[in-house]
XYZ file of C-alpha atoms in Angstrom:
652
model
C 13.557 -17.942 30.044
C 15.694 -16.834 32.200
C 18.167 -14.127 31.583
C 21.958 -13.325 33.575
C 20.258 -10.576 34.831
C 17.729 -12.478 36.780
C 20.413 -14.337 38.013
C 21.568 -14.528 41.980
C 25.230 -13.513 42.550
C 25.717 -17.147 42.887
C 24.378 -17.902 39.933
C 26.535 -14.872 38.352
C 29.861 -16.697 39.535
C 28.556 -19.897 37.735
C 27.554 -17.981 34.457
C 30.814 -15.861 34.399
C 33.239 -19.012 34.679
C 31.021 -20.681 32.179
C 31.884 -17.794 29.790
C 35.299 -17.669 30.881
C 37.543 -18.456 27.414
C 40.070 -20.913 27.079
C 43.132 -18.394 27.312
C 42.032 -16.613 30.302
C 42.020 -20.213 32.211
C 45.222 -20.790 30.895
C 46.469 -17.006 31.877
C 45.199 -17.677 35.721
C 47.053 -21.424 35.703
C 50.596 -20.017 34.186
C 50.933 -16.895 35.292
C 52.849 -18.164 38.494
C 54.780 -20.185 36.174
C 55.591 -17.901 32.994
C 57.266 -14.345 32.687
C 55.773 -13.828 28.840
C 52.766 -14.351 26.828
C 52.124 -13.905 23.446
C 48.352 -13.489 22.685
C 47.269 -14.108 18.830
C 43.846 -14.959 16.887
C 40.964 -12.978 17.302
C 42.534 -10.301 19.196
C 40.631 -6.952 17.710
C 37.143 -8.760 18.575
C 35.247 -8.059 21.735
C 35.188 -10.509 24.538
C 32.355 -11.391 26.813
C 32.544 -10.728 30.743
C 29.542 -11.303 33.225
C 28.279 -8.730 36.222
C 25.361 -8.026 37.927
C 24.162 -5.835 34.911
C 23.991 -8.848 32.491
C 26.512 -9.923 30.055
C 28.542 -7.522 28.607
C 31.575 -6.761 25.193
C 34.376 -5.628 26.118
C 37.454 -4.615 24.084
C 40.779 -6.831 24.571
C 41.987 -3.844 26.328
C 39.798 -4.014 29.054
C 39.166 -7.296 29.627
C 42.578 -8.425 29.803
C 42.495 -5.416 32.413
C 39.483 -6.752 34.382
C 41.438 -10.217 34.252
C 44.681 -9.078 35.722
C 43.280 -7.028 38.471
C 41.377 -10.176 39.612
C 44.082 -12.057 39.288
C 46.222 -9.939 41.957
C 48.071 -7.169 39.769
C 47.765 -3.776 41.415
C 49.771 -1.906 38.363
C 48.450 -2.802 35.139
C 50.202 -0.660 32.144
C 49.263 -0.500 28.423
C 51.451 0.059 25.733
C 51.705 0.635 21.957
C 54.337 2.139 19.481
C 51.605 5.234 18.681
C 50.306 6.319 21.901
C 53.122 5.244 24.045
C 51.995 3.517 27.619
C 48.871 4.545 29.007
C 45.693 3.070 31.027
C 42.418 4.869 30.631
C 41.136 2.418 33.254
C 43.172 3.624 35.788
C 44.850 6.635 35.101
C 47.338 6.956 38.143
C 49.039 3.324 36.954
C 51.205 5.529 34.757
C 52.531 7.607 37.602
C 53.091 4.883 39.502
C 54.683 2.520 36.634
C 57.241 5.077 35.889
C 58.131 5.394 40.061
C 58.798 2.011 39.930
C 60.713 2.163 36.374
C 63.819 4.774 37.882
C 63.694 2.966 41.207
C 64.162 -0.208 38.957
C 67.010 2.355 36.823
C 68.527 3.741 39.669
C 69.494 0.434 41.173
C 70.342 -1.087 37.949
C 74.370 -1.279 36.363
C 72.989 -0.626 33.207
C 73.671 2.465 31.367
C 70.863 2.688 29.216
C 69.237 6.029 29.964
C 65.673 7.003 30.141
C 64.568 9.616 28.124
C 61.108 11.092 26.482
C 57.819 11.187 28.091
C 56.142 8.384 28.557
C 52.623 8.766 26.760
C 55.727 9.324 23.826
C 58.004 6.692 24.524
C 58.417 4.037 21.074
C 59.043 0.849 21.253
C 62.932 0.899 21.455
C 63.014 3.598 24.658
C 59.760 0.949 25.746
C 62.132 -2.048 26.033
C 64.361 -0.204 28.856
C 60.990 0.679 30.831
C 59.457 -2.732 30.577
C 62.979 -4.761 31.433
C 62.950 -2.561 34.163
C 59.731 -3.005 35.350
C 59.875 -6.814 35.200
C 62.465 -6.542 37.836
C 61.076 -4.869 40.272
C 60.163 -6.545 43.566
C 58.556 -4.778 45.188
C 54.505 -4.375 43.067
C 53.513 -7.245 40.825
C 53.409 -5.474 37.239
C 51.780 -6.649 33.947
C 52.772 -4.865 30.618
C 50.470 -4.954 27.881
C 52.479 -4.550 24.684
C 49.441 -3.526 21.967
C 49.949 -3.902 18.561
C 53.185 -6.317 18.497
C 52.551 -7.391 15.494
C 53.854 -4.137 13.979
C 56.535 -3.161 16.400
C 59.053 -3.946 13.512
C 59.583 -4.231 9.792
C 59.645 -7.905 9.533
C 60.451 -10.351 12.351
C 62.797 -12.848 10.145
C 65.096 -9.863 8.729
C 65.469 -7.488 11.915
C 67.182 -4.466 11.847
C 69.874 -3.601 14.403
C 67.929 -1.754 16.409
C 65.214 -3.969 16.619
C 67.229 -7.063 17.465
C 69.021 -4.925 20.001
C 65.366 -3.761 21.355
C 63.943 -7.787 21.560
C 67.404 -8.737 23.321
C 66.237 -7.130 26.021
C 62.572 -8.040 26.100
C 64.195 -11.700 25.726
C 66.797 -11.029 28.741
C 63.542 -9.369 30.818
C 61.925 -12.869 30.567
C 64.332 -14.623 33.154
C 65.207 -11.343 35.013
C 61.760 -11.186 35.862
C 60.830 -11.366 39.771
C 57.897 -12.341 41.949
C 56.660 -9.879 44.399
C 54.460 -9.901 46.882
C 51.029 -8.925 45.885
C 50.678 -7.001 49.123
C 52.753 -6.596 52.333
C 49.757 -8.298 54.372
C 49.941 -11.463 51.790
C 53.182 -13.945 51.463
C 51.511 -14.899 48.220
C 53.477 -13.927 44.990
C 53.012 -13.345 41.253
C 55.257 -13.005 38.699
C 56.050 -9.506 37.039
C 54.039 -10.359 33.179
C 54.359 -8.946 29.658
C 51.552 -9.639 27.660
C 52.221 -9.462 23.689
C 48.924 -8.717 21.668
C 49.502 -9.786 18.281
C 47.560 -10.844 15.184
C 49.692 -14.113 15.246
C 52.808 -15.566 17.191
C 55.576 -15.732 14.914
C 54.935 -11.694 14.147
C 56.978 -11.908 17.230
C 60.367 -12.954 16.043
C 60.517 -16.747 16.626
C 63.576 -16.933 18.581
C 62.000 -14.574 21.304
C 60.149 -17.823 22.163
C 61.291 -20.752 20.795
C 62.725 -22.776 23.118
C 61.933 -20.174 25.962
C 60.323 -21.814 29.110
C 58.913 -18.458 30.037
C 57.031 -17.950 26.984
C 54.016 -19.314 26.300
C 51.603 -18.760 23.615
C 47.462 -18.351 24.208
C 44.996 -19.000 21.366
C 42.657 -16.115 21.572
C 39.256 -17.791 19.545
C 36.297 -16.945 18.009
C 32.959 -17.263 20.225
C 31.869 -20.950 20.049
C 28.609 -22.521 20.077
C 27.691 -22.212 23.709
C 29.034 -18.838 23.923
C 26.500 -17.737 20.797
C 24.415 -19.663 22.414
C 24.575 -17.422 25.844
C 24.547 -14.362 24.029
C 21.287 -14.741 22.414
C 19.668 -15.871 25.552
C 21.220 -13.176 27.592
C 19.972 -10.622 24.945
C 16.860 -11.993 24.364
C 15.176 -8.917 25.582
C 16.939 -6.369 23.220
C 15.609 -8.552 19.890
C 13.223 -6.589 17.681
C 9.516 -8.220 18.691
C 10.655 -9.377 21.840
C 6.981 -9.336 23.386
C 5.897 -11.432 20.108
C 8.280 -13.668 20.276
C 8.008 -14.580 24.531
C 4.116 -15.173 23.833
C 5.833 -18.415 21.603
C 5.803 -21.811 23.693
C 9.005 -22.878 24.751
C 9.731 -25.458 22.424
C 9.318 -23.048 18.997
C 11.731 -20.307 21.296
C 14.240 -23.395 21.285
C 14.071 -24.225 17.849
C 14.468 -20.477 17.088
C 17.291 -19.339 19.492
C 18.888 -23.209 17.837
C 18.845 -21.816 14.637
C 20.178 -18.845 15.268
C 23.098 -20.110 16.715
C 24.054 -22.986 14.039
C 23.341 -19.925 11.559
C 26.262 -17.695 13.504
C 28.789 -20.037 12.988
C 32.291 -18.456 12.567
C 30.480 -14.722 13.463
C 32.504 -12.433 15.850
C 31.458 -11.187 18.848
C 31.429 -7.514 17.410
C 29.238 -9.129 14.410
C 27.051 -10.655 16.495
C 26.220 -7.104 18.161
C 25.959 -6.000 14.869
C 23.935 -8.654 13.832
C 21.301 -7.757 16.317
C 21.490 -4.356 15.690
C 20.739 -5.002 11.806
C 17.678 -6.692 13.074
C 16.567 -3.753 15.285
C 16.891 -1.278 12.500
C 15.344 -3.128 9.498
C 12.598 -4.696 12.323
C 13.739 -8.586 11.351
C 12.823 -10.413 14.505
C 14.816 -13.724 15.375
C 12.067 -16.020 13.525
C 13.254 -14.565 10.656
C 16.859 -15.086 11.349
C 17.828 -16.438 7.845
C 16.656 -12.958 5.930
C 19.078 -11.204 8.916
C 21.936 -13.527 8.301
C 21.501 -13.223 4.259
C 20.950 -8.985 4.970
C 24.337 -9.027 7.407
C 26.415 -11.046 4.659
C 25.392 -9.450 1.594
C 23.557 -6.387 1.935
C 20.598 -7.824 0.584
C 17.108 -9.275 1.564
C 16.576 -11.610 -1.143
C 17.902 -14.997 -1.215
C 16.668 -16.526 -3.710
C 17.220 -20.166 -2.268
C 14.647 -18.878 -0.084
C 11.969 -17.395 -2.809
C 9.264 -19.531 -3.430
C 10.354 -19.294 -7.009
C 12.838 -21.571 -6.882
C 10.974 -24.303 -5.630
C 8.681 -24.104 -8.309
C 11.184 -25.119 -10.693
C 11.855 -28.383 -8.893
C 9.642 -30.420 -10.343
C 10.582 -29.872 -14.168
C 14.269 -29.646 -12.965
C 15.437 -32.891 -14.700
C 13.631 -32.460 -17.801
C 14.833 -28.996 -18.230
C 18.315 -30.309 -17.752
C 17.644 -33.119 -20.377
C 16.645 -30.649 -23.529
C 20.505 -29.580 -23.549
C 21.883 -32.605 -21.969
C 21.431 -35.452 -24.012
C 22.363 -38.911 -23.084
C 23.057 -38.280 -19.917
C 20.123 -39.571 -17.818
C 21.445 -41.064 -15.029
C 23.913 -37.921 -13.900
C 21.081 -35.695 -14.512
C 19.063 -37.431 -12.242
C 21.580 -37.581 -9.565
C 22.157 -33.835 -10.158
C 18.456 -33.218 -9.683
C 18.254 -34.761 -6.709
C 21.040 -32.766 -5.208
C 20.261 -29.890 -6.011
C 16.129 -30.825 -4.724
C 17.637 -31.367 -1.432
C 19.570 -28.180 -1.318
C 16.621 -26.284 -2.317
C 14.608 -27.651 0.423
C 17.685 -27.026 2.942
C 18.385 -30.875 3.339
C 21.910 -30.781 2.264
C 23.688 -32.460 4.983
C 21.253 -33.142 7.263
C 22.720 -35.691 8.823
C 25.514 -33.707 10.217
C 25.238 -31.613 13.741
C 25.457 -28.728 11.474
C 24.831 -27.765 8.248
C 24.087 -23.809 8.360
C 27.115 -22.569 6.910
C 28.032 -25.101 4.646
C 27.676 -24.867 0.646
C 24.355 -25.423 -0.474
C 25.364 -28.320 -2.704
C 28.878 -30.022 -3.349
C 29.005 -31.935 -6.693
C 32.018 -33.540 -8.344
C 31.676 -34.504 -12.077
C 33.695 -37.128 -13.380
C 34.173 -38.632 -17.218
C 35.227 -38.428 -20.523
C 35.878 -34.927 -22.123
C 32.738 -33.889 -23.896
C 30.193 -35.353 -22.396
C 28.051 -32.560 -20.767
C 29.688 -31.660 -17.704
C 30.532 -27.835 -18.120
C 27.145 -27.701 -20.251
C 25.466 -29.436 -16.923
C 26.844 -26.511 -14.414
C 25.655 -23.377 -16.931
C 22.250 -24.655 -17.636
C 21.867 -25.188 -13.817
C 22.931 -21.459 -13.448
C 20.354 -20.703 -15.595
C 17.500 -22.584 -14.355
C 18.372 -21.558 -10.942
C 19.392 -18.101 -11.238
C 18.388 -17.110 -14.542
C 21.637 -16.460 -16.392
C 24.538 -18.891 -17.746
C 26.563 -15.813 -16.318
C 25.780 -17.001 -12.606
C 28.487 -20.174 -13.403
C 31.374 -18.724 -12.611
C 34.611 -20.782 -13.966
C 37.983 -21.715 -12.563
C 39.991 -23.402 -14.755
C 42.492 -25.161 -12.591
C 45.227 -25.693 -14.695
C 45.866 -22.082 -14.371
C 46.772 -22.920 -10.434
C 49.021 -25.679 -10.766
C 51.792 -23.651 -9.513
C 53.258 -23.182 -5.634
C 51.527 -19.938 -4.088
C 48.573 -19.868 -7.058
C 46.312 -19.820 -3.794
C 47.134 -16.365 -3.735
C 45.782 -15.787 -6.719
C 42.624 -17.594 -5.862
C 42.261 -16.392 -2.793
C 44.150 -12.890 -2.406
C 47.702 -12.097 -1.211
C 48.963 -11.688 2.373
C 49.275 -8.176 3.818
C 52.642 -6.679 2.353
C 52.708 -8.773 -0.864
C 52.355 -8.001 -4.567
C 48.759 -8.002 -5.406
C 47.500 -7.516 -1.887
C 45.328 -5.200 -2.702
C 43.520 -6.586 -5.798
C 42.037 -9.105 -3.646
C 42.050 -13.142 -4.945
C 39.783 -14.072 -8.232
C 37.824 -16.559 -6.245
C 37.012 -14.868 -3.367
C 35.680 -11.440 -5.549
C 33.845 -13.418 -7.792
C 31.604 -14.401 -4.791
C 31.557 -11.318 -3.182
C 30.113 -10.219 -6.692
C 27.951 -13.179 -6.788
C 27.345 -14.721 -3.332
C 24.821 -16.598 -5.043
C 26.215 -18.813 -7.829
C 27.188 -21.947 -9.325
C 31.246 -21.774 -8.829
C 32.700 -24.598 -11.671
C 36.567 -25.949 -10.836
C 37.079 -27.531 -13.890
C 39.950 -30.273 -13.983
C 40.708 -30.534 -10.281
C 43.761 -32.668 -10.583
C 45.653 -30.182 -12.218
C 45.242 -27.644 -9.175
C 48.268 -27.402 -6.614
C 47.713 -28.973 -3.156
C 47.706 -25.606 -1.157
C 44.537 -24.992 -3.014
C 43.519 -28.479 -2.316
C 43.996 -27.606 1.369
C 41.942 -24.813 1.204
C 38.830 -26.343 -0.555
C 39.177 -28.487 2.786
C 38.006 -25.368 4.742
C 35.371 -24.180 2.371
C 33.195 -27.370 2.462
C 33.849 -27.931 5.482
C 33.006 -23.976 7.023
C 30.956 -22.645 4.139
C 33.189 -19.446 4.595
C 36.947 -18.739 3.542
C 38.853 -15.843 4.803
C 40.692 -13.602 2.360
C 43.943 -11.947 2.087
C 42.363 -8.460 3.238
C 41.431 -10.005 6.334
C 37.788 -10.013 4.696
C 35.523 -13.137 5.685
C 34.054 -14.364 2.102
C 30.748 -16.720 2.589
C 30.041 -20.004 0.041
C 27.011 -20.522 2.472
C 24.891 -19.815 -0.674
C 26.573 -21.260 -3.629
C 26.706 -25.004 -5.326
C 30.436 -25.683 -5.714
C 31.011 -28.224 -8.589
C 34.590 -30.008 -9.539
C 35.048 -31.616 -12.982
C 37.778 -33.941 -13.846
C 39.139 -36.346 -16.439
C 40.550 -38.963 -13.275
C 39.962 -42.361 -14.432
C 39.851 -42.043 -17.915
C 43.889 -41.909 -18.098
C 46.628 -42.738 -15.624
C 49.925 -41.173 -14.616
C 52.528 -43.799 -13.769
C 54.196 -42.127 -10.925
C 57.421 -42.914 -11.458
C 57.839 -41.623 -15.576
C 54.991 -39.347 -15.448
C 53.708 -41.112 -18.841
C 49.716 -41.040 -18.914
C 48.195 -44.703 -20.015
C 44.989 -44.481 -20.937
C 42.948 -46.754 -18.739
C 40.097 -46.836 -21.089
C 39.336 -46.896 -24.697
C 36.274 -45.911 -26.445
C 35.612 -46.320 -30.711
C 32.213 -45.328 -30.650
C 30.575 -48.769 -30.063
C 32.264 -50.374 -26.983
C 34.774 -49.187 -23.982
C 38.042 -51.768 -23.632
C 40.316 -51.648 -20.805
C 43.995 -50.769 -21.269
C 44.600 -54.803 -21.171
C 41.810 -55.013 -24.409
C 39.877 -56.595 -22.170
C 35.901 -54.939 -22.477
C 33.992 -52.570 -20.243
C 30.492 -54.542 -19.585
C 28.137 -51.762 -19.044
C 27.857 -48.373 -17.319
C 28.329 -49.705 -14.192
C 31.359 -51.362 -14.194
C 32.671 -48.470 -16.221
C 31.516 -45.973 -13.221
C 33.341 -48.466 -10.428
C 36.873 -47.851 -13.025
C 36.598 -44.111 -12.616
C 35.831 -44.012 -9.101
C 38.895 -46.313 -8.550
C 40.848 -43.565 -10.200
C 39.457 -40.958 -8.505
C 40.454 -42.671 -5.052
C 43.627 -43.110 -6.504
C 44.299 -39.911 -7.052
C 42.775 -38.105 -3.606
C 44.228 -41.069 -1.543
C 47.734 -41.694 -3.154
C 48.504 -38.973 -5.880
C 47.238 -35.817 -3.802
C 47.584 -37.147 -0.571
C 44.218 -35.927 0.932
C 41.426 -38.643 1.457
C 39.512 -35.992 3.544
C 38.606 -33.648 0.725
C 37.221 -36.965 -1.224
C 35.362 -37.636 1.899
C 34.319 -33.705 2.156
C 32.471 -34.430 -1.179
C 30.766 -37.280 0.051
C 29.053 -39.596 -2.288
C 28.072 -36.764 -4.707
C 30.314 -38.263 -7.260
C 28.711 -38.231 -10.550
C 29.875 -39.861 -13.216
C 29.136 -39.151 -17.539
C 29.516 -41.852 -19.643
C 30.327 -41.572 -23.250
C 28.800 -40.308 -25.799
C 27.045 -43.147 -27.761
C 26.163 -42.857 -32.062
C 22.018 -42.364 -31.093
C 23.290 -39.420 -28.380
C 25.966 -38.139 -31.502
C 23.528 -37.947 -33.688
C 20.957 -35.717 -31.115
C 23.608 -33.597 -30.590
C 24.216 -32.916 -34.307
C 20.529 -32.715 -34.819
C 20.615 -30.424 -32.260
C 23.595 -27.752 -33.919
C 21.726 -28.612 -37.533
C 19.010 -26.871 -36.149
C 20.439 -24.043 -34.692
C 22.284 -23.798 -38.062
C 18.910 -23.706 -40.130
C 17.198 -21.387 -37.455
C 20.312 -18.272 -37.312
C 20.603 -18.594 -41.430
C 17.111 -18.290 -41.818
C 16.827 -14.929 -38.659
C 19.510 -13.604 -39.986
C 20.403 -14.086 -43.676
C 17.004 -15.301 -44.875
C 18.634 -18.312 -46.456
C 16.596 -21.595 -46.435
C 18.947 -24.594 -45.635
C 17.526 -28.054 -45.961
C 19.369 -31.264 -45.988
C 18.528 -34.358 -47.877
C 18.553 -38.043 -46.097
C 21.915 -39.031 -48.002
C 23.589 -36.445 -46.366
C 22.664 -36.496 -43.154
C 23.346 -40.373 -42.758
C 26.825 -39.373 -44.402
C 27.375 -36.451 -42.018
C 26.293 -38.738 -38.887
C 28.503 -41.512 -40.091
C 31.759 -39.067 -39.850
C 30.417 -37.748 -36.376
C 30.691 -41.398 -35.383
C 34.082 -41.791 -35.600
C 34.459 -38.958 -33.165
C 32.493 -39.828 -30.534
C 35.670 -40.412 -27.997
C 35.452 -36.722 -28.013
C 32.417 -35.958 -26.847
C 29.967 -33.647 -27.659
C 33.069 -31.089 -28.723
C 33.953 -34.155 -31.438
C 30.892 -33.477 -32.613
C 30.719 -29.492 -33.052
C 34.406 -30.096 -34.556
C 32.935 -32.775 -36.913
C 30.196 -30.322 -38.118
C 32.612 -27.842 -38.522
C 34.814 -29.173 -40.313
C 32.067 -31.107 -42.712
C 29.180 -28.797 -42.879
C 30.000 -25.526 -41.554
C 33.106 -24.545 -43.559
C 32.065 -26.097 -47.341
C 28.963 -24.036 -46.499
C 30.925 -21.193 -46.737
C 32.655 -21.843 -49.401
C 29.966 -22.905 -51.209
C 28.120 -19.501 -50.616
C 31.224 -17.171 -51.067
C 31.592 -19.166 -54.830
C 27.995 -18.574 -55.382
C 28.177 -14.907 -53.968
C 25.093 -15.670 -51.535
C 24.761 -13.115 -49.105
C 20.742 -13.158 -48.352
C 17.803 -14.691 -49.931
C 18.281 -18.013 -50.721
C 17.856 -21.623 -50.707
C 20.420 -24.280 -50.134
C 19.559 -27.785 -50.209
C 22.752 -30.412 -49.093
C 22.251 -33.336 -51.055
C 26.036 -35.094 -50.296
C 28.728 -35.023 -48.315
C 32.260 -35.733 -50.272
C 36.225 -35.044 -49.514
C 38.004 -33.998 -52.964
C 41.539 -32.938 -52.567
C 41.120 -33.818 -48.769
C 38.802 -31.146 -48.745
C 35.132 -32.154 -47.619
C 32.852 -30.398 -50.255
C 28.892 -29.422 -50.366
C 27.213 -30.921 -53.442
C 23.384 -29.353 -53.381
C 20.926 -27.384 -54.994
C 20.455 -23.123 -54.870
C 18.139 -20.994 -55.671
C 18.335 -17.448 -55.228
């Protein structure tokens, strides 16, 4: 394949203005028409420039200098509140910057004097320099102001000083002027300062609102056909380079494809680094997904892509089932989701689907029914600990700024530096099962963000710090559908009714079947993303990976009681060395109370057993003074006094 450097100068000149960005087009069209621009975004990366050597990264510095000098402007001056005004690109622009500045001074009513050095000058004595410059006519002059986002204290509560100091920069943009760019040339270009900041309104916003000289330029992060460039153009510098050419052209597509699509959201600096990670640890680009998982977490092993992990495919559902019971038709769904994110087909049908989550699940339903038991055992199964299911319980964010907490502070807040709870857990655990139980209850900044985190795979955090969900199954629980908040009292009606036997509407009217009951909470979950929270596009971010659990019905109860029985028996007998048995009169009693719980799920049921078995057992032992040794057998079940009571047989 052809590299830039093969290139003919002809070709160069195509290759360059096909890497030209966005904001440098825009720089070329206004700067005969603007006086100001504020530059914000990506503005500490490196950007890419094109010359006979090849491609190259430059910093911002020097590529807005490469830009301007092209563009006509003979004096080119840097500045910044620390070192003052400089250019290490062309020293003698200093001298010849501050020879303009007191001709400017000298001809000027003003009685603001000049004073200090000028590789010392601060941003107030700065202000005189550049208004002065700007009116010069006689060498077009562009002023890089560096760092403007922390020329002041805070751009909506200025100090005296500092509003006195932007007056001037504002009064600079219309007394600019237009000089000649050389006495030989009648053609002109306006005198241009250049404000590098992280964003615009660090500037304060009535600098430029409302200003026709001001205009603001997106600087963004390298997009797909730029990535796409750089790996071609530095093909040659790839670990096994002479391996890899000996490939056929089509696999050397599919390769430099995926390395792209896998880059998604990387910086220009990171994608240097990138390839410099796979230099030093000898990763060549067919093995671009153990770079990528080395780059974003330090590690090697991923263990969506150990072998392991698909060997537990197969058994997946029936795994799920021993702790799940009555629950077939979600756990078959959730199978086959997480199947297809195993095998890396999770959104295939998309253009890309690199950096997205590995799987996006939301679980819908009555309380009780298995969906937090659902998420840990697939923590388990997949990453062998319930610990990997990391838990958000949402109602703790239902407040205005709880993103922060979530997600970490701005600079200069409380808490900056602790970092946000979500965003640390997954630095901690980039590969997890993260668990947002009850949704609804979340405020709709956080909403906003979950937008960005399907969507991107990747969040940005309050440090500035790019977190990655590339690797993680995100799952959202929620009681929508089961009640209803009438919007204008806030009362919550429950839209359907469940005794253990049969599901009635609100109206009395009966729910035939699971399927109809499904179709009555996916209304309600529509309702809620389309009408209540206002944001259709998360629902349609999630996709059809709605799953639904159904109640618990009296054969499922009674599993799950067999199931805590057991566990009962097993821990008395491991750790006391006390034989419990139960008779067949009290177990039909004790299944017949769980019965009458069942709207509560599977947590009815451990209350039930509490309350029935668990606590007269207790009693019964503390009466009896049984500490080790023995055998209990249950024969009844009974309330007296209210009380449920234990009537059975010991031996000790």
């Amino acid at each position: 394949m052809e590299s830039i450097v093969d290139k003919t100068e002809t070709q160069i000149g195509v290759a360059e203005e096909a890497l030209k960005e966005k904001w440098i087009k825009e720089l070329e069209i206004y700067c005969k028409l603007k006086s100001a621009f504020i530059l914000e975004g990506d503005v500490f990366d490196k950007r890419a420039c094109v010359d006979s050597d090849g491609m190259a990264l430059l910093p911002l510095n020097e590529m807005l200098y490469h830009v301007l000098t092209a563009m006509g402007y003979k004096m080119v001056v840097f500045f910044n509140h620390v070192d003052g005004f400089y250019n290490k690109f062309n020293p003698s622009a200093c001298k010849e910057f501050t020879k303009i500045v007191k001709k400017a001074d000298s001809q000027s009513d003003s009685a603001m004097p000049l004073t200090g050095e000028d590789r010392n000058s601060k941003f107030g004595e700065a202000t005189g320099y550049v208004r002065r410059a700007m009116s010069n006519d006689v060498v077009p002059v562009a002023v890089v102001m560096e760092l403007a986002s922390r020329y002041i204290t805070s751009p909506s509560f200025l100090q005296q000083d500092e509003q006195y100091f932007y007056s001037e920069l504002l009064l600079a943009t219309a007394d600019y002027r237009n000089p000649k760019i050389n006495s030989d040339s009648s053609a002109r270009l306006n005198n241009l300062m250049l404000f590098v900041a992280n964003k615009a309104n660090d500037v304060p916003v009535w600098f430029y609102l409302n200003n026709p000289n001001v205009k603001t330029l997106y600087v963004g992060e390298p997009d797909y056909e730029f990535r796409k460039i750089f790996v071609e153009s530095y093909l040659e510098d790839f670990y096994g380079y002479g391996e890899f050419c000996k490939k056929d052209e089509k696999q050397r597509g599919k390769i430099i494809t995926s390395f792209v699509e896998l880059t998604d959201g990387f910086k220009n600096a990171e994608l240097l680094g990138l390839k410099e990670i796979m230099n030093q640890n000898a990763i060549p680009l067919k093995k671009i997904k153990d770079a990528i998982t080395l780059f974003k977490y330090g590690i090697l092993e991923n263990p969506w892509e150990d072998g392991r992990m698909l060997d537990k495919i197969p058994q997946l559902e029936v795994s799920i089932r021993e702790r799940v019971k009555g629950q077939d038709v979600c756990v078959r769904q959730v199978a086959d989701i997480v199947t297809r994110a195993v095998y890396g087909l999770s959104g295939i049908t998309h253009s890309s689907t690199k950096s997205k989550p590995r799987g996006i699940m939301f679980f819908a339903g009555p309380t009780g029914t298995g969906k937090t038991e659902t998420a840990k055992v697939l923590a388990e199964i997949l990453f062998g600990s319930e610990d990997k299911c990391i838990r958000f319980d949402m109602s703790e964010y239902s407040q205005s700024q709880s993103d922060q907490r979530l997600l970490g502070a701005p600079p200069g807040y409380v808490g900056y530096e602790e970092g946000g709870q979500l965003t640390n857990a997954v630095k901690k655990n980039p590969f997890s099962i993260l668990l947002f139980d009850e949704i609804e209850k979340a405020d709709k900044t956080i909403l906003d963000k979950f937008l960005q985190i399907l969507e991107d795979g990747r969040m940005t955090d309050g440090k500035g710090e790019t977190v990655y969900f590339s690797d993680t199954i995100i799952i959202f629980t929620s009681n929508l559908g089961i009640t209803k908040t009438n919007r204008l009292t806030g009362e919550k009606i429950e839209r359907i009714k469940y005794d253990g036997e049969k599901m009635t509407r609100a109206d009395g009217k009966r729910v035939e079947g699971y399927d109809e009951f499904k179709k009555i909470i996916i209304d309600g979950i529509d309702e809620f993303f389309i009408h209540d929270a206002g944001r259709p596009e998360l629902k349609n971010r999630i996709g059809d990976n709605f799953i639904v659990f159904d109640f618990i019905s009296k054969e499922v109860g009674n599993l799950i009681a067999e199931g805590q029985m057991d566990k009962i028996v097993a821990n008395l007998k491991n750790r006391k060395d006390i034989t419990l048995t139960f008779g067949q009169s009290s177990k039909e009693e004790l299944y017949a109370e769980i019965s009458k719980n069942l709207a509560q799920g599977g947590r009815g049921v451990g209350n039930t057993i509490e309350k029935i078995l668990i606590n007269p057992l207790a009693r019964l032992m503390a009466e009896n003074k049984i500490l080790e040794k023995a055998k209990i057998e249950i024969l009844h079940f009974k309330t007296q006094d209210s009380v449920w009571v234990i009537e059975g047989k010991i031996e000790k």
